[in-house]
CSV table of C-alpha atoms and ligand atoms in Angstrom, one decimal:
chain,number,residue,atom,x,y,z
A,117,MET,CA,0.0,-0.1,0.1
A,118,ASN,CA,0.9,3.7,-0.2
A,119,ARG,CA,2.4,4.6,3.0
A,120,PRO,CA,3.6,8.2,3.3
A,121,ALA,CA,7.0,9.1,2.0
A,122,ALA,CA,10.4,8.2,3.8
A,123,ILE,CA,11.9,10.5,6.1
A,124,PRO,CA,14.9,12.5,4.7
A,125,ALA,CA,18.3,11.5,5.8
A,126,GLN,CA,18.9,14.9,7.4
A,127,THR,CA,15.8,16.8,8.4
A,128,CYS,CA,14.7,20.1,9.8
A,129,ARG,CA,13.8,18.6,13.1
A,130,ASP,CA,17.6,18.3,14.0
A,131,ALA,CA,18.7,21.8,12.3
A,132,PRO,CA,19.7,24.5,14.5
A,133,ILE,CA,16.9,27.1,15.3
A,134,LEU,CA,17.6,30.8,14.9
A,135,LYS,CA,15.9,32.1,18.2
A,136,GLN,CA,15.3,35.9,17.9
A,137,ARG,CA,13.5,38.6,20.0
A,138,GLY,CA,12.6,41.7,19.2
A,139,GLN,CA,10.0,44.3,17.5
A,140,ARG,CA,7.3,42.1,15.8
A,141,GLU,CA,4.4,42.3,13.4
A,142,VAL,CA,1.5,40.2,14.1
A,143,PHE,CA,-2.3,40.6,14.8
A,144,CYS,CA,-3.7,39.9,18.5
A,145,GLY,CA,-5.6,36.9,19.6
A,146,LEU,CA,-8.9,38.6,19.3
A,147,THR,CA,-8.7,37.6,15.6
A,148,GLY,CA,-9.8,34.2,16.6
A,149,ILE,CA,-13.3,35.3,17.6
A,150,ILE,CA,-14.1,35.7,13.7
A,151,TRP,CA,-13.9,32.3,12.9
A,152,LEU,CA,-14.9,30.7,16.4
A,153,HIS,CA,-18.0,32.7,16.8
A,154,ARG,CA,-19.2,31.1,13.5
A,155,LYS,CA,-18.6,27.7,14.5
A,156,MET,CA,-20.1,27.8,18.1
A,157,GLN,CA,-23.6,28.7,17.6
A,158,ASP,CA,-24.6,29.2,21.1
A,159,ALA,CA,-21.6,30.7,22.3
A,160,PHE,CA,-21.0,34.7,22.7
A,161,PHE,CA,-17.4,36.4,22.8
A,162,LEU,CA,-17.5,39.4,25.1
A,163,VAL,CA,-14.3,41.2,24.7
A,164,VAL,CA,-13.3,43.1,28.0
A,165,GLY,CA,-11.0,45.8,26.2
A,166,SER,CA,-10.5,49.1,24.9
A,167,ARG,CA,-11.8,51.2,22.0
A,168,THR,CA,-9.0,49.9,20.0
A,169,CYS,CA,-10.2,46.2,20.5
A,170,ALA,CA,-13.6,47.2,19.6
A,171,HIS,CA,-12.3,48.6,16.3
A,172,LEU,CA,-10.1,45.9,15.2
A,173,LEU,CA,-13.2,43.4,15.9
A,174,GLN,CA,-15.4,45.7,14.1
A,175,SER,CA,-13.2,46.1,11.0
A,176,ALA,CA,-11.9,42.6,11.0
A,177,ALA,CA,-15.2,41.1,11.1
A,178,GLY,CA,-17.5,43.9,9.8
A,179,VAL,CA,-18.1,42.4,6.7
A,180,MET,CA,-19.2,39.2,8.3
A,181,ILE,CA,-21.8,40.9,10.9
A,182,PHE,CA,-25.3,39.5,10.6
A,183,ALA,CA,-28.4,40.3,12.1
A,184,GLU,CA,-27.2,38.9,15.8
A,185,PRO,CA,-23.5,39.0,16.3
A,186,ARG,CA,-22.1,36.4,18.8
A,187,PHE,CA,-19.5,38.9,19.8
A,188,GLY,CA,-19.2,42.3,21.4
A,189,THR,CA,-16.9,44.4,23.6
A,190,ALA,CA,-17.4,45.7,26.9
A,191,ILE,CA,-15.2,48.9,27.0
A,192,LEU,CA,-13.4,49.9,30.1
A,193,GLU,CA,-12.6,53.5,30.3
A,194,GLU,CA,-10.0,54.9,32.5
A,195,GLY,CA,-12.8,56.0,34.9
A,196,ASP,CA,-13.8,52.4,35.1
A,197,LEU,CA,-10.6,51.5,36.8
A,198,ALA,CA,-10.7,54.0,39.6
A,199,GLY,CA,-12.0,51.2,41.9
A,200,MET,CA,-11.9,47.4,40.8
A,201,ALA,CA,-14.9,46.5,42.6
A,202,ASP,CA,-16.7,49.2,40.3
A,203,ALA,CA,-15.3,47.5,37.1
A,204,HIS,CA,-16.5,44.3,38.3
A,205,ASP,CA,-19.9,45.5,39.0
A,206,GLU,CA,-19.9,47.2,35.7
A,207,LEU,CA,-19.1,43.8,34.2
A,208,ASP,CA,-21.8,42.0,35.9
A,209,ARG,CA,-24.3,44.4,34.6
A,210,GLU,CA,-23.0,44.3,31.3
A,211,VAL,CA,-23.2,40.4,31.4
A,212,ALA,CA,-26.8,40.7,32.9
A,213,ARG,CA,-28.2,42.8,30.2
A,214,LEU,CA,-26.6,40.7,27.5
A,215,LEU,CA,-27.8,37.2,28.9
A,216,ALA,CA,-31.4,39.2,29.6
A,217,ARG,CA,-31.5,40.3,25.9
A,218,ARG,CA,-29.8,37.0,24.3
A,219,PRO,CA,-31.5,33.8,25.9
A,220,ASP,CA,-30.1,31.8,23.1
A,221,ILE,CA,-26.6,32.3,24.6
A,222,ARG,CA,-25.2,29.2,26.5
A,223,GLN,CA,-21.4,29.7,26.7
A,224,LEU,CA,-20.4,33.1,27.2
A,225,PHE,CA,-16.6,33.8,26.8
A,226,LEU,CA,-15.0,36.7,28.6
A,227,VAL,CA,-12.2,37.6,26.4
A,228,GLY,CA,-9.3,39.5,28.0
A,229,SER,CA,-7.0,42.3,26.1
A,230,CYS,CA,-3.7,44.0,26.4
A,231,PRO,CA,-4.6,47.3,27.7
A,232,SER,CA,-2.9,47.6,31.2
A,233,GLU,CA,-6.3,48.3,32.9
A,234,VAL,CA,-7.8,45.1,31.6
A,235,ILE,CA,-5.0,43.1,32.7
A,236,LYS,CA,-5.4,44.1,36.6
A,237,LEU,CA,-9.2,43.0,36.1
A,238,ASP,CA,-9.4,39.2,37.4
A,239,LEU,CA,-11.4,37.7,34.5
A,240,ALA,CA,-11.1,34.2,35.9
A,241,ARG,CA,-12.6,35.1,39.2
A,242,ALA,CA,-15.4,37.0,37.2
A,243,ALA,CA,-16.1,34.1,34.9
A,244,GLU,CA,-16.5,31.7,38.1
A,245,ARG,CA,-18.7,34.3,39.8
A,246,LEU,CA,-20.9,34.6,36.8
A,247,THR,CA,-21.1,31.0,36.0
A,248,VAL,CA,-22.6,30.7,39.7
A,249,GLU,CA,-25.1,33.5,38.9
A,250,HIS,CA,-26.2,32.3,35.4
A,251,ALA,CA,-26.1,28.3,36.1
A,252,PRO,CA,-27.6,26.4,34.8
A,253,HIS,CA,-28.4,28.1,31.5
A,254,VAL,CA,-25.1,29.9,30.8
A,255,ARG,CA,-21.4,28.6,31.7
A,256,VAL,CA,-19.3,31.5,31.6
A,257,LEU,CA,-15.6,30.8,30.8
A,258,ASN,CA,-12.6,33.4,30.2
A,259,TYR,CA,-9.2,33.5,28.0
A,260,SER,CA,-6.9,36.1,26.7
A,261,GLY,CA,-6.8,37.3,23.5
A,262,SER,CA,-4.2,39.8,24.5
A,263,GLY,CA,-1.5,40.8,21.7
A,264,ILE,CA,1.4,41.0,24.2
A,265,GLU,CA,3.6,38.3,23.4
A,266,THR,CA,1.0,36.2,21.3
A,267,THR,CA,0.1,35.6,17.7
A,268,PHE,CA,-3.4,36.0,16.2
A,269,THR,CA,-3.9,32.1,16.1
A,270,GLN,CA,-3.3,31.8,19.9
A,271,GLY,CA,-7.0,33.2,20.5
A,272,GLU,CA,-8.3,30.3,19.3
A,273,ASP,CA,-5.8,28.0,21.6
A,274,ALA,CA,-6.7,30.0,24.7
A,275,CYS,CA,-10.4,29.5,24.1
A,276,LEU,CA,-10.2,25.8,23.2
A,277,ALA,CA,-7.9,25.3,26.2
A,278,SER,CA,-10.3,27.2,28.5
A,279,MET,CA,-12.8,24.8,27.7
A,280,VAL,CA,-11.2,21.6,28.4
A,281,PRO,CA,-11.2,21.8,32.3
A,282,VAL,CA,-15.3,22.0,32.2
A,283,LEU,CA,-15.5,18.9,29.7
A,284,PRO,CA,-17.6,16.0,31.1
A,285,ALA,CA,-15.8,13.1,32.1
A,286,THR,CA,-16.1,9.8,30.2
A,287,GLN,CA,-14.6,6.5,30.2
A,288,ALA,CA,-15.7,5.8,26.4
A,289,ARG,CA,-13.1,5.2,23.8
A,290,GLU,CA,-13.6,8.1,21.6
A,291,LEU,CA,-11.7,9.9,18.8
A,292,LEU,CA,-11.5,13.7,19.4
A,293,LEU,CA,-10.8,16.2,16.5
A,294,VAL,CA,-9.4,19.2,17.8
A,295,GLY,CA,-9.7,22.8,16.0
A,296,ALA,CA,-12.1,25.0,14.6
A,297,LEU,CA,-12.7,24.0,10.6
A,298,PRO,CA,-15.5,25.3,8.4
A,299,ASP,CA,-18.2,22.6,8.7
A,300,VAL,CA,-17.8,21.4,5.2
A,301,VAL,CA,-14.1,20.5,5.6
A,302,GLU,CA,-14.7,19.0,9.0
A,303,ASP,CA,-17.5,16.7,7.3
A,304,GLN,CA,-14.9,15.7,4.9
A,305,ALA,CA,-12.6,14.6,7.5
A,306,VAL,CA,-15.2,12.6,9.9
A,307,LYS,CA,-16.6,10.8,6.4
A,308,LEU,CA,-13.4,9.5,5.7
A,309,LEU,CA,-12.4,8.3,9.0
A,310,SER,CA,-16.1,6.8,9.5
A,311,GLU,CA,-15.7,4.9,6.0
A,312,MET,CA,-12.7,3.2,7.6
A,313,GLY,CA,-15.0,2.1,10.3
A,314,ILE,CA,-13.3,4.5,13.0
A,315,GLY,CA,-15.6,6.2,15.8
A,316,PRO,CA,-17.3,7.6,17.7
A,317,ILE,CA,-15.6,11.0,16.6
A,318,ARG,CA,-16.3,13.8,18.4
A,319,VAL,CA,-15.2,17.4,17.9
A,320,LEU,CA,-13.7,20.5,19.8
A,321,PRO,CA,-15.3,23.0,19.4
A,322,ALA,CA,-18.4,21.4,19.4
A,323,PRO,CA,-21.2,23.5,17.6
A,324,ARG,CA,-23.4,23.6,20.5
A,325,SER,CA,-22.6,23.4,24.4
A,326,ALA,CA,-24.8,20.4,24.7
A,327,GLU,CA,-22.7,18.5,22.4
A,328,MET,CA,-19.4,18.9,23.8
A,329,PRO,CA,-17.4,15.8,24.0
A,330,GLY,CA,-16.2,13.8,27.0
A,331,MET,CA,-12.9,13.7,28.4
A,332,GLY,CA,-11.1,10.8,30.0
A,333,GLU,CA,-8.0,8.3,29.4
A,334,ASN,CA,-9.6,6.5,26.7
A,335,VAL,CA,-9.9,9.6,24.6
A,336,VAL,CA,-7.5,9.8,21.9
A,337,TYR,CA,-7.1,13.0,20.1
A,338,ALA,CA,-5.8,14.5,16.6
A,339,LEU,CA,-4.8,17.8,16.4
A,340,LEU,CA,-6.5,19.7,13.3
A,341,GLN,CA,-4.3,22.9,13.6
A,342,PRO,CA,-0.3,23.3,14.7
A,343,PHE,CA,-1.2,26.3,16.9
A,344,LEU,CA,-3.0,24.4,19.5
A,345,GLY,CA,-0.3,23.6,22.2
A,346,ASP,CA,-1.9,24.9,25.1
A,347,THR,CA,-5.0,23.1,24.3
A,348,ALA,CA,-3.0,19.8,23.8
A,349,ALA,CA,-1.5,20.3,27.3
A,350,ALA,CA,-5.1,20.7,28.7
A,351,LEU,CA,-6.2,17.6,27.1
A,352,ASP,CA,-3.3,15.7,28.4
A,353,ARG,CA,-3.8,16.8,31.8
A,354,ARG,CA,-7.6,15.4,31.5
A,355,GLY,CA,-5.8,12.0,30.5
A,356,ALA,CA,-6.3,12.1,26.9
A,357,ARG,CA,-3.5,10.8,24.5
A,358,MET,CA,-2.3,12.5,21.6
A,359,ILE,CA,-2.0,10.9,17.9
A,360,SER,CA,1.0,12.7,16.5
A,361,ALA,CA,1.4,13.0,12.8
A,362,PRO,CA,1.9,15.7,9.9
A,363,PHE,CA,-0.8,18.3,9.7
A,364,PRO,CA,-3.3,17.3,7.1
A,365,PHE,CA,-2.1,19.6,4.2
A,366,GLY,CA,-1.9,18.4,0.8
A,367,GLU,CA,-2.3,15.0,-0.2
A,368,GLU,CA,0.9,13.4,1.6
A,369,GLY,CA,0.2,15.3,4.9
A,370,THR,CA,-3.6,14.4,4.7
A,371,THR,CA,-2.8,10.8,4.2
A,372,ALA,CA,-0.1,10.6,6.7
A,373,TRP,CA,-2.5,12.1,9.2
A,374,LEU,CA,-5.3,9.7,8.4
A,375,ARG,CA,-2.7,6.8,8.6
A,376,ALA,CA,-1.6,7.8,12.3
A,377,ILE,CA,-5.2,7.8,13.2
A,378,ALA,CA,-6.1,4.5,11.4
A,379,ASP,CA,-3.4,2.6,12.8
A,380,GLU,CA,-4.6,3.9,16.4
A,381,PHE,CA,-7.7,2.3,15.5
A,382,GLY,CA,-6.1,-0.8,13.7
A,383,VAL,CA,-7.4,0.1,10.4
A,384,ASP,CA,-6.1,-2.5,7.9
A,385,ASP,CA,-4.1,-1.3,4.8
A,386,GLU,CA,-6.6,-2.7,2.4
A,387,THR,CA,-9.8,-0.5,3.9
A,388,PHE,CA,-7.6,2.7,4.3
A,389,ASP,CA,-6.5,2.4,0.5
A,390,ARG,CA,-10.0,1.7,-0.5
A,391,VAL,CA,-11.3,4.6,1.3
A,392,THR,CA,-8.4,7.4,0.5
A,393,ALA,CA,-7.4,6.3,-3.3
A,394,ALA,CA,-9.9,8.5,-5.0
A,395,PRO,CA,-9.7,11.5,-2.9
A,396,ARG,CA,-5.9,10.9,-2.9
A,397,ALA,CA,-5.7,10.9,-6.6
A,398,ARG,CA,-8.1,13.9,-7.1
A,399,ALA,CA,-5.9,16.0,-4.6
A,400,ARG,CA,-2.7,14.8,-6.5
A,401,LYS,CA,-4.0,16.0,-9.7
A,402,ALA,CA,-5.4,19.4,-8.4
A,403,VAL,CA,-1.9,20.2,-6.6
A,404,ALA,CA,0.0,19.2,-9.7
A,405,ALA,CA,-2.0,22.0,-11.6
A,406,ALA,CA,-0.8,24.5,-9.2
A,407,ALA,CA,2.8,23.1,-8.8
A,408,GLU,CA,3.6,24.0,-12.5
A,409,THR,CA,3.8,27.9,-11.4
A,410,LEU,CA,5.4,26.7,-8.0
A,411,ALA,CA,8.1,24.5,-9.0
A,412,GLY,CA,11.7,25.7,-8.8
A,413,LYS,CA,10.9,28.9,-6.9
A,414,SER,CA,11.8,30.1,-3.5
A,415,ILE,CA,9.5,31.0,-0.7
A,416,PHE,CA,10.4,33.0,2.8
A,417,PHE,CA,8.2,32.8,5.7
A,418,PHE,CA,7.9,35.4,8.2
A,419,PRO,CA,6.3,34.1,11.5
A,420,ASP,CA,3.1,34.9,11.7
A,421,SER,CA,0.2,31.9,11.4
A,422,GLN,CA,2.1,29.2,13.1
A,423,LEU,CA,1.1,27.3,10.2
A,424,GLU,CA,4.5,28.2,8.6
A,425,ILE,CA,6.2,24.4,9.3
A,426,PRO,CA,3.5,22.3,8.0
A,427,PHE,CA,2.9,24.6,4.7
A,428,ALA,CA,6.5,24.5,4.1
A,429,ARG,CA,6.7,20.9,4.0
A,430,PHE,CA,3.5,20.7,1.6
A,431,LEU,CA,5.0,23.4,-0.9
A,432,ILE,CA,8.6,21.7,-0.6
A,433,ARG,CA,7.5,18.1,-1.1
A,434,GLU,CA,4.5,18.4,-3.2
A,435,CYS,CA,4.8,21.4,-4.9
A,436,GLY,CA,8.9,21.7,-5.7
A,437,MET,CA,9.4,24.9,-3.9
A,438,GLU,CA,12.7,25.8,-2.3
A,439,ALA,CA,12.2,27.4,1.4
A,440,ILE,CA,14.8,29.8,2.0
A,441,GLU,CA,14.0,30.7,5.7
A,442,ILE,CA,10.8,29.2,7.5
A,443,GLY,CA,9.9,31.2,10.3
A,444,ALA,CA,7.4,30.7,13.0
A,445,PRO,CA,6.2,32.6,16.3
A,446,TYR,CA,6.9,29.2,18.1
A,447,ILE,CA,8.3,26.0,17.3
A,448,HIS,CA,6.6,23.2,19.5
A,449,LYS,CA,8.3,20.2,18.1
A,450,GLY,CA,5.9,17.9,20.3
A,451,LEU,CA,3.3,19.1,17.5
A,452,VAL,CA,5.1,20.1,14.3
A,453,GLY,CA,8.0,17.7,14.7
A,454,PRO,CA,6.4,15.1,12.3
A,455,ASP,CA,6.1,18.0,9.7
A,456,MET,CA,9.7,18.6,10.5
A,457,ASP,CA,10.8,15.3,10.1
A,458,LEU,CA,9.6,15.6,6.2
A,459,ILE,CA,11.7,18.7,5.5
A,460,PRO,CA,15.0,17.9,4.1
A,461,ALA,CA,17.7,20.1,6.0
A,462,GLY,CA,18.7,23.3,4.4
A,463,PRO,CA,16.3,26.0,5.0
A,464,THR,CA,17.0,28.5,8.1
A,465,ILE,CA,14.4,27.6,10.8
A,466,SER,CA,14.0,30.5,12.8
A,467,GLU,CA,11.5,31.0,15.8
A,468,GLY,CA,10.3,34.4,17.2
A,469,GLN,CA,11.0,37.9,15.5
A,470,ASP,CA,13.3,40.6,15.4
A,471,VAL,CA,11.4,42.2,12.0
A,472,ASP,CA,14.3,44.5,10.8
A,473,LEU,CA,16.9,41.6,10.9
A,474,GLN,CA,14.3,39.3,9.2
A,475,LEU,CA,13.8,42.0,6.6
A,476,ASP,CA,17.3,42.3,6.0
A,477,ARG,CA,17.5,38.6,5.5
A,478,CYS,CA,14.7,38.3,3.3
A,479,ARG,CA,15.8,41.4,1.0
A,480,ALA,CA,19.4,39.6,0.7
A,481,ALA,CA,17.6,36.5,-0.6
A,482,ARG,CA,15.1,37.9,-2.8
A,483,PRO,CA,13.0,34.9,-2.6
A,484,ASP,CA,10.4,34.4,-5.3
A,485,LEU,CA,7.6,34.4,-3.0
A,486,THR,CA,7.5,35.8,0.8
A,487,VAL,CA,4.7,34.7,3.4
A,488,CYS,CA,4.0,37.7,5.9
A,489,GLY,CA,1.6,39.7,7.6
A,490,LEU,CA,-0.4,42.7,6.4
A,491,GLY,CA,1.9,45.1,7.6
A,492,LEU,CA,5.2,43.8,5.8
A,493,ALA,CA,3.4,42.9,2.5
A,494,ASN,CA,2.8,46.6,1.1
A,495,PRO,CA,6.3,47.6,1.6
A,496,LEU,CA,8.0,44.5,0.3
A,497,GLU,CA,5.5,44.6,-2.6
A,498,ALA,CA,6.8,48.2,-3.1
A,499,GLU,CA,10.4,46.9,-3.1
A,500,GLY,CA,9.6,44.4,-6.1
A,501,LEU,CA,9.2,41.1,-3.7
A,502,THR,CA,6.0,39.2,-4.1
A,503,THR,CA,3.7,38.5,-1.1
A,504,LYS,CA,1.1,36.3,0.5
A,505,TRP,CA,-0.7,37.3,3.3
A,506,ALA,CA,-0.4,34.6,5.8
A,507,ILE,CA,-3.8,35.7,7.6
A,508,GLU,CA,-5.4,34.6,4.6
A,509,LEU,CA,-4.2,31.0,4.7
A,510,VAL,CA,-6.1,31.1,8.0
A,511,PHE,CA,-9.5,32.3,6.7
A,512,THR,CA,-9.3,30.1,3.6
A,513,PRO,CA,-10.4,26.4,3.9
A,514,VAL,CA,-6.9,24.2,3.1
A,515,HIS,CA,-7.2,21.2,5.2
A,516,PHE,CA,-7.6,17.6,3.6
A,517,TYR,CA,-7.7,16.1,0.2
A,518,GLU,CA,-10.3,18.4,-1.5
A,519,GLN,CA,-8.6,21.3,-0.6
A,520,ALA,CA,-5.1,20.7,-1.4
A,521,GLY,CA,-5.3,22.0,-5.1
A,522,ASP,CA,-6.8,25.3,-3.3
A,523,LEU,CA,-3.9,25.6,-0.9
A,524,ALA,CA,-1.3,25.4,-3.7
A,525,ALA,CA,-3.2,27.8,-5.9
A,526,LEU,CA,-3.3,30.2,-2.8
A,527,PHE,CA,0.6,30.0,-3.2
A,528,ALA,CA,0.7,30.1,-6.9
A,529,ARG,CA,-1.8,33.1,-7.6
A,530,PRO,CA,0.5,35.7,-6.4
A,531,LEU,CA,3.3,34.5,-8.4
A,532,ARG,CA,0.9,34.6,-11.5
A,533,ARG,CA,-0.2,37.8,-10.8
A,534,ARG,CA,3.4,39.0,-10.7
A,535,ALA,CA,4.1,37.2,-14.1
A,536,LEU,CA,1.4,38.9,-15.6
A,537,LEU,CA,2.3,42.3,-14.5
A,538,LYS,CA,5.6,41.9,-15.8
A,539,LEU,CA,4.2,40.6,-19.4
A,540,GLU,CA,1.9,43.6,-19.2
A,541,ALA,CA,4.7,46.1,-18.6
A,542,ALA,CA,7.1,44.4,-21.3
B,778,SF4,FE1,-5.1,46.0,20.3
B,778,SF4,FE2,-4.3,44.6,22.5
B,778,SF4,FE3,-7.1,45.2,22.0
B,778,SF4,FE4,-5.8,43.4,20.3
B,778,SF4,S1,-6.0,42.8,22.8
B,778,SF4,S2,-6.8,44.9,19.6
B,778,SF4,S3,-3.6,44.3,20.4
B,778,SF4,S4,-5.3,46.7,22.6
């Protein structure tokens, strides 16, 4: 049968990591609310923050707001902090008003932010107090979406990690898929696994609080995103066990991820091949079409989404690209180690950021494609470099076989656009 490809002799897992700290260019963890609120249908995200936080949410999510949004901002003014007791009272009143107006809310997340006045508020205590006050109808949890020393995908990690301690206990042997994916993509994964006879399959976050998965030592879990380190640690503390695998991007990554789960559940090779053969072939074909543009091109990743290492693995191995630098905000080898195992040694692996030094390296290397945040993309484009916004990769469905071609196409598009512009200018 087609087992995932062999591990190269020298891989990125053992390569030295360039660790840098300095000025950084990243979004904050509040960004995660934009995709989480769509996934959890009876949850509400109440950001406890400043006007800046409200503006960020409004502008980032403005286009997606519908009649009854499932997020909002409780703005704390300087004056509110004259007395902390007043601030807590104000928060309690705000929550009571919200819950009276919105009886559909079953889970309320108090989301902390980084203004110093908010940091002084004990939101964990507030969440406990409010849970007691509004039980059993609403559970109140808290996490931080602060932009200090974090990157934007950590908002999802912090949110999911906050839910783990309150998941009900179970002795059942279950597979838990962890990470918020668009429903249609999640359904594809569940279907493939179910066709192999694997189950019961649960997901975190569940669409409704009543469907939250159980947790215990017979639960095995597979991460869908490489940025869920705190959630993984929280699940481990509850006795669950992680199935370690490359992340399900591209044909190879998806096959390796499915294979690791299939092995855990004793699925035979014949069944595995029967279920995966057709979608694998479709994925290979779709990737090959975009890879025509990508093959032989160089790529440079600035640290941003924490998806950099699995994406680099996909682009190097399935699309024929050459990575110059793979920068990631944090490198958690317990999570991305299997992806690093598949990347041949060679690219610079960097963790954290000193943005000026990294820009110097990027300018010196003149990569064909640079993956970076919005703040860096425009200046680099003005200097003649071709860029891809990292945040777009998080908002676009890119997991599993059926999206493998779209993932490759996302990277191919800016290269095609640049080639067209050059043609027109000639
Ligand atoms: Fe800005 Fe911090 Fe609010 Fe994010 S949490 S919008 S970084 S003030």
